[in-house]
């Protein structure tokens, strides 16, 4: 019985530790983009937009767009206004899969990189912004699951007394 209580206490301590340290609190997270991740667009955009959860600054050449055939799009000067990064773009290449890679610097001076994959081709949907799944959803799911397990062990240990 003492061992079960110890495990329950350790589980509770772990859940409390996770709750006190939310995921990626110090780092910038991409919230949405235009074109959006996984989106199919019928015509190439004249401008791309990245929206982050915190203010960012830009290093030189923060954005590149390349196709699966190696074609690189020409980007104008990117600008950051708070959490929004925009850059004019001229498409190069035919229909296909493209990868928009980015590098930004958060207020905490940590560089954050990532990529958005999209399709260019006929019959695609129009450009829309899409919010990225938040780390909080996964955190809350883990906390609820941990709480259920904790309650299960506590109820079970009381029944065995």
PDB file of C-alpha atoms in Angstrom:
ATOM      1  CA  UNK A   1       0.000   0.000   0.000  1.00  0.00           C
ATOM      2  CA  UNK A   2       2.857   2.405   0.756  1.00  0.00           C
ATOM      3  CA  UNK A   3       4.317   1.760  -2.701  1.00  0.00           C
ATOM      4  CA  UNK A   4       1.034   2.712  -4.373  1.00  0.00           C
ATOM      5  CA  UNK A   5       0.865   5.951  -2.447  1.00  0.00           C
ATOM      6  CA  UNK A   6       4.464   6.708  -3.398  1.00  0.00           C
ATOM      7  CA  UNK A   7       3.668   6.152  -7.087  1.00  0.00           C
ATOM      8  CA  UNK A   8       0.562   8.323  -6.825  1.00  0.00           C
ATOM      9  CA  UNK A   9       2.591  11.066  -5.133  1.00  0.00           C
ATOM     10  CA  UNK A  10       5.291  10.859  -7.833  1.00  0.00           C
ATOM     11  CA  UNK A  11       2.645  11.035 -10.563  1.00  0.00           C
ATOM     12  CA  UNK A  12       1.060  14.076  -8.924  1.00  0.00           C
ATOM     13  CA  UNK A  13       4.481  15.737  -8.629  1.00  0.00           C
ATOM     14  CA  UNK A  14       5.134  15.081 -12.320  1.00  0.00           C
ATOM     15  CA  UNK A  15       1.802  16.578 -13.356  1.00  0.00           C
ATOM     16  CA  UNK A  16       2.444  19.618 -11.163  1.00  0.00           C
ATOM     17  CA  UNK A  17       5.884  20.080 -12.715  1.00  0.00           C
ATOM     18  CA  UNK A  18       4.428  19.942 -16.218  1.00  0.00           C
ATOM     19  CA  UNK A  19       1.737  22.441 -15.278  1.00  0.00           C
ATOM     20  CA  UNK A  20       4.335  24.863 -13.922  1.00  0.00           C
ATOM     21  CA  UNK A  21       6.403  24.700 -17.130  1.00  0.00           C
ATOM     22  CA  UNK A  22       4.120  25.183 -20.149  1.00  0.00           C
ATOM     23  CA  UNK A  23       5.553  23.960 -23.457  1.00  0.00           C
ATOM     24  CA  UNK A  24       7.750  26.353 -25.419  1.00  0.00           C
ATOM     25  CA  UNK A  25       6.785  29.299 -23.265  1.00  0.00           C
ATOM     26  CA  UNK A  26      10.008  31.135 -24.063  1.00  0.00           C
ATOM     27  CA  UNK A  27      10.112  30.406 -27.779  1.00  0.00           C
ATOM     28  CA  UNK A  28       8.199  31.842 -30.685  1.00  0.00           C
ATOM     29  CA  UNK A  29       5.526  29.642 -32.296  1.00  0.00           C
ATOM     30  CA  UNK A  30       4.088  30.042 -35.798  1.00  0.00           C
ATOM     31  CA  UNK A  31       0.330  30.535 -35.396  1.00  0.00           C
ATOM     32  CA  UNK A  32      -0.709  30.783 -39.047  1.00  0.00           C
ATOM     33  CA  UNK A  33       0.610  31.353 -42.522  1.00  0.00           C
ATOM     34  CA  UNK A  34      -0.588  32.418 -45.920  1.00  0.00           C
ATOM     35  CA  UNK A  35      -0.284  30.078 -47.797  1.00  0.00           C
ATOM     36  CA  UNK A  36      -1.258  27.710 -45.026  1.00  0.00           C
ATOM     37  CA  UNK A  37       0.410  24.406 -44.173  1.00  0.00           C
ATOM     38  CA  UNK A  38      -0.861  21.653 -46.480  1.00  0.00           C
ATOM     39  CA  UNK A  39      -3.001  24.061 -48.512  1.00  0.00           C
ATOM     40  CA  UNK A  40      -3.395  23.723 -52.284  1.00  0.00           C
ATOM     41  CA  UNK A  41      -3.506  27.046 -54.093  1.00  0.00           C
ATOM     42  CA  UNK A  42      -4.481  27.566 -57.733  1.00  0.00           C
ATOM     43  CA  UNK A  43      -2.246  30.595 -58.379  1.00  0.00           C
ATOM     44  CA  UNK A  44       1.007  31.713 -56.840  1.00  0.00           C
ATOM     45  CA  UNK A  45       0.685  34.407 -54.172  1.00  0.00           C
ATOM     46  CA  UNK A  46       2.198  37.852 -54.684  1.00  0.00           C
ATOM     47  CA  UNK A  47       2.973  38.069 -50.963  1.00  0.00           C
ATOM     48  CA  UNK A  48       3.473  35.578 -48.164  1.00  0.00           C
ATOM     49  CA  UNK A  49       2.491  36.164 -44.549  1.00  0.00           C
ATOM     50  CA  UNK A  50       3.607  34.456 -41.349  1.00  0.00           C
ATOM     51  CA  UNK A  51       1.902  35.188 -38.031  1.00  0.00           C
ATOM     52  CA  UNK A  52       3.663  34.264 -34.790  1.00  0.00           C
ATOM     53  CA  UNK A  53       2.518  34.232 -31.168  1.00  0.00           C
ATOM     54  CA  UNK A  54       5.178  36.747 -30.073  1.00  0.00           C
ATOM     55  CA  UNK A  55       7.016  39.679 -31.618  1.00  0.00           C
ATOM     56  CA  UNK A  56       9.889  38.724 -33.894  1.00  0.00           C
ATOM     57  CA  UNK A  57      12.826  40.348 -35.659  1.00  0.00           C
ATOM     58  CA  UNK A  58      14.409  39.136 -38.868  1.00  0.00           C
ATOM     59  CA  UNK A  59      17.943  38.147 -39.796  1.00  0.00           C
ATOM     60  CA  UNK A  60      19.138  38.684 -43.350  1.00  0.00           C
ATOM     61  CA  UNK A  61      17.321  36.364 -45.782  1.00  0.00           C
ATOM     62  CA  UNK A  62      14.783  35.009 -43.287  1.00  0.00           C
ATOM     63  CA  UNK A  63      12.555  33.288 -45.871  1.00  0.00           C
ATOM     64  CA  UNK A  64      13.133  30.936 -48.800  1.00  0.00           C
ATOM     65  CA  UNK A  65      10.636  29.115 -51.002  1.00  0.00           C
ATOM     66  CA  UNK A  66      11.783  26.129 -53.038  1.00  0.00           C
ATOM     67  CA  UNK A  67       9.944  23.568 -55.095  1.00  0.00           C
ATOM     68  CA  UNK A  68      10.390  19.828 -55.212  1.00  0.00           C
ATOM     69  CA  UNK A  69      12.112  20.375 -58.570  1.00  0.00           C
ATOM     70  CA  UNK A  70      14.649  22.729 -56.952  1.00  0.00           C
ATOM     71  CA  UNK A  71      13.121  25.927 -58.359  1.00  0.00           C
ATOM     72  CA  UNK A  72      13.587  28.839 -55.956  1.00  0.00           C
ATOM     73  CA  UNK A  73      11.115  31.696 -55.817  1.00  0.00           C
ATOM     74  CA  UNK A  74      12.357  35.275 -55.773  1.00  0.00           C
ATOM     75  CA  UNK A  75      11.515  37.068 -52.562  1.00  0.00           C
ATOM     76  CA  UNK A  76      11.568  40.795 -51.935  1.00  0.00           C
ATOM     77  CA  UNK A  77      12.667  42.291 -48.654  1.00  0.00           C
ATOM     78  CA  UNK A  78      10.827  40.683 -45.753  1.00  0.00           C
ATOM     79  CA  UNK A  79       9.503  42.909 -42.998  1.00  0.00           C
ATOM     80  CA  UNK A  80       8.345  42.246 -39.461  1.00  0.00           C
ATOM     81  CA  UNK A  81       5.675  44.307 -37.717  1.00  0.00           C
ATOM     82  CA  UNK A  82       5.245  42.843 -34.246  1.00  0.00           C
ATOM     83  CA  UNK A  83       4.041  39.273 -34.720  1.00  0.00           C
ATOM     84  CA  UNK A  84       3.441  39.519 -38.491  1.00  0.00           C
ATOM     85  CA  UNK A  85       6.113  38.846 -41.113  1.00  0.00           C
ATOM     86  CA  UNK A  86       5.397  39.626 -44.770  1.00  0.00           C
ATOM     87  CA  UNK A  87       7.439  39.412 -47.954  1.00  0.00           C
ATOM     88  CA  UNK A  88       6.615  40.072 -51.595  1.00  0.00           C
ATOM     89  CA  UNK A  89       7.254  37.047 -53.802  1.00  0.00           C
ATOM     90  CA  UNK A  90       7.610  36.123 -57.473  1.00  0.00           C
ATOM     91  CA  UNK A  91       6.910  32.486 -58.204  1.00  0.00           C
ATOM     92  CA  UNK A  92       9.363  30.458 -60.249  1.00  0.00           C
ATOM     93  CA  UNK A  93       8.479  26.961 -61.332  1.00  0.00           C
ATOM     94  CA  UNK A  94       5.490  24.955 -62.357  1.00  0.00           C
ATOM     95  CA  UNK A  95       2.732  23.296 -60.381  1.00  0.00           C
ATOM     96  CA  UNK A  96       3.957  21.078 -57.596  1.00  0.00           C
ATOM     97  CA  UNK A  97       4.967  20.916 -53.952  1.00  0.00           C
ATOM     98  CA  UNK A  98       6.717  23.887 -52.380  1.00  0.00           C
ATOM     99  CA  UNK A  99       8.411  24.482 -49.043  1.00  0.00           C
ATOM    100  CA  UNK A 100       8.473  27.898 -47.388  1.00  0.00           C
ATOM    101  CA  UNK A 101      11.344  27.874 -44.869  1.00  0.00           C
ATOM    102  CA  UNK A 102      11.685  30.651 -42.311  1.00  0.00           C
ATOM    103  CA  UNK A 103      14.087  31.840 -39.642  1.00  0.00           C
ATOM    104  CA  UNK A 104      13.034  34.485 -37.114  1.00  0.00           C
ATOM    105  CA  UNK A 105      14.463  35.756 -33.855  1.00  0.00           C
ATOM    106  CA  UNK A 106      12.239  36.028 -30.807  1.00  0.00           C
ATOM    107  CA  UNK A 107      12.332  38.761 -28.178  1.00  0.00           C
ATOM    108  CA  UNK A 108      14.374  36.362 -26.038  1.00  0.00           C
ATOM    109  CA  UNK A 109      17.052  36.433 -28.832  1.00  0.00           C
ATOM    110  CA  UNK A 110      16.571  32.734 -29.627  1.00  0.00           C
ATOM    111  CA  UNK A 111      16.436  31.902 -33.347  1.00  0.00           C
ATOM    112  CA  UNK A 112      13.392  29.863 -34.377  1.00  0.00           C
ATOM    113  CA  UNK A 113      13.159  28.095 -37.711  1.00  0.00           C
ATOM    114  CA  UNK A 114      10.446  26.107 -39.383  1.00  0.00           C
ATOM    115  CA  UNK A 115       8.738  25.351 -42.658  1.00  0.00           C
ATOM    116  CA  UNK A 116       5.331  25.480 -44.313  1.00  0.00           C
ATOM    117  CA  UNK A 117       4.579  23.001 -47.097  1.00  0.00           C
ATOM    118  CA  UNK A 118       1.955  23.773 -49.726  1.00  0.00           C
ATOM    119  CA  UNK A 119       0.878  22.765 -53.232  1.00  0.00           C
ATOM    120  CA  UNK A 120       0.634  25.001 -56.281  1.00  0.00           C
ATOM    121  CA  UNK A 121      -1.711  23.712 -58.947  1.00  0.00           C
ATOM    122  CA  UNK A 122      -5.042  23.985 -60.749  1.00  0.00           C
ATOM    123  CA  UNK A 123      -8.248  23.356 -58.848  1.00  0.00           C
ATOM    124  CA  UNK A 124      -6.745  24.406 -55.571  1.00  0.00           C
ATOM    125  CA  UNK A 125      -8.520  26.251 -52.825  1.00  0.00           C
ATOM    126  CA  UNK A 126      -8.044  29.945 -52.241  1.00  0.00           C
ATOM    127  CA  UNK A 127      -5.400  31.171 -49.850  1.00  0.00           C
ATOM    128  CA  UNK A 128      -6.514  31.091 -46.251  1.00  0.00           C
ATOM    129  CA  UNK A 129      -4.765  31.344 -42.947  1.00  0.00           C
ATOM    130  CA  UNK A 130      -4.759  28.311 -40.745  1.00  0.00           C
ATOM    131  CA  UNK A 131      -3.898  28.282 -37.081  1.00  0.00           C
ATOM    132  CA  UNK A 132      -1.207  25.891 -35.977  1.00  0.00           C
ATOM    133  CA  UNK A 133      -2.219  23.343 -33.341  1.00  0.00           C
ATOM    134  CA  UNK A 134      -1.256  24.700 -29.981  1.00  0.00           C
ATOM    135  CA  UNK A 135       1.044  22.854 -27.615  1.00  0.00           C
ATOM    136  CA  UNK A 136      -1.511  23.596 -24.933  1.00  0.00           C
ATOM    137  CA  UNK A 137      -3.955  21.095 -26.430  1.00  0.00           C
ATOM    138  CA  UNK A 138      -1.454  18.284 -26.009  1.00  0.00           C
ATOM    139  CA  UNK A 139      -0.476  19.506 -22.549  1.00  0.00           C
ATOM    140  CA  UNK A 140      -4.070  19.614 -21.337  1.00  0.00           C
ATOM    141  CA  UNK A 141      -4.737  16.146 -22.749  1.00  0.00           C
ATOM    142  CA  UNK A 142      -1.704  14.755 -20.910  1.00  0.00           C
ATOM    143  CA  UNK A 143      -2.735  16.497 -17.682  1.00  0.00           C
ATOM    144  CA  UNK A 144      -6.284  15.101 -17.868  1.00  0.00           C
ATOM    145  CA  UNK A 145      -4.980  11.604 -18.602  1.00  0.00           C
ATOM    146  CA  UNK A 146      -2.491  11.866 -15.729  1.00  0.00           C
ATOM    147  CA  UNK A 147      -5.277  13.020 -13.407  1.00  0.00           C
ATOM    148  CA  UNK A 148      -7.471  10.066 -14.386  1.00  0.00           C
ATOM    149  CA  UNK A 149      -4.621   7.641 -13.711  1.00  0.00           C
ATOM    150  CA  UNK A 150      -3.936   9.293 -10.354  1.00  0.00           C
ATOM    151  CA  UNK A 151      -7.593   9.075  -9.288  1.00  0.00           C
ATOM    152  CA  UNK A 152      -7.721   5.436 -10.430  1.00  0.00           C
ATOM    153  CA  UNK A 153      -4.748   4.492  -8.233  1.00  0.00           C
ATOM    154  CA  UNK A 154      -6.046   6.431  -5.242  1.00  0.00           C
ATOM    155  CA  UNK A 155      -9.515   4.856  -5.438  1.00  0.00           C
ATOM    156  CA  UNK A 156      -8.024   1.410  -5.955  1.00  0.00           C
ATOM    157  CA  UNK A 157      -5.683   1.765  -2.970  1.00  0.00           C
ATOM    158  CA  UNK A 158      -8.585   2.784  -0.692  1.00  0.00           C
ATOM    159  CA  UNK A 159     -10.631  -0.243  -1.753  1.00  0.00           C
ATOM    160  CA  UNK A 160      -7.790  -2.609  -0.911  1.00  0.00           C
ATOM    161  CA  UNK A 161      -7.631  -1.338   2.708  1.00  0.00           C
TER     162      UNK A 161
END
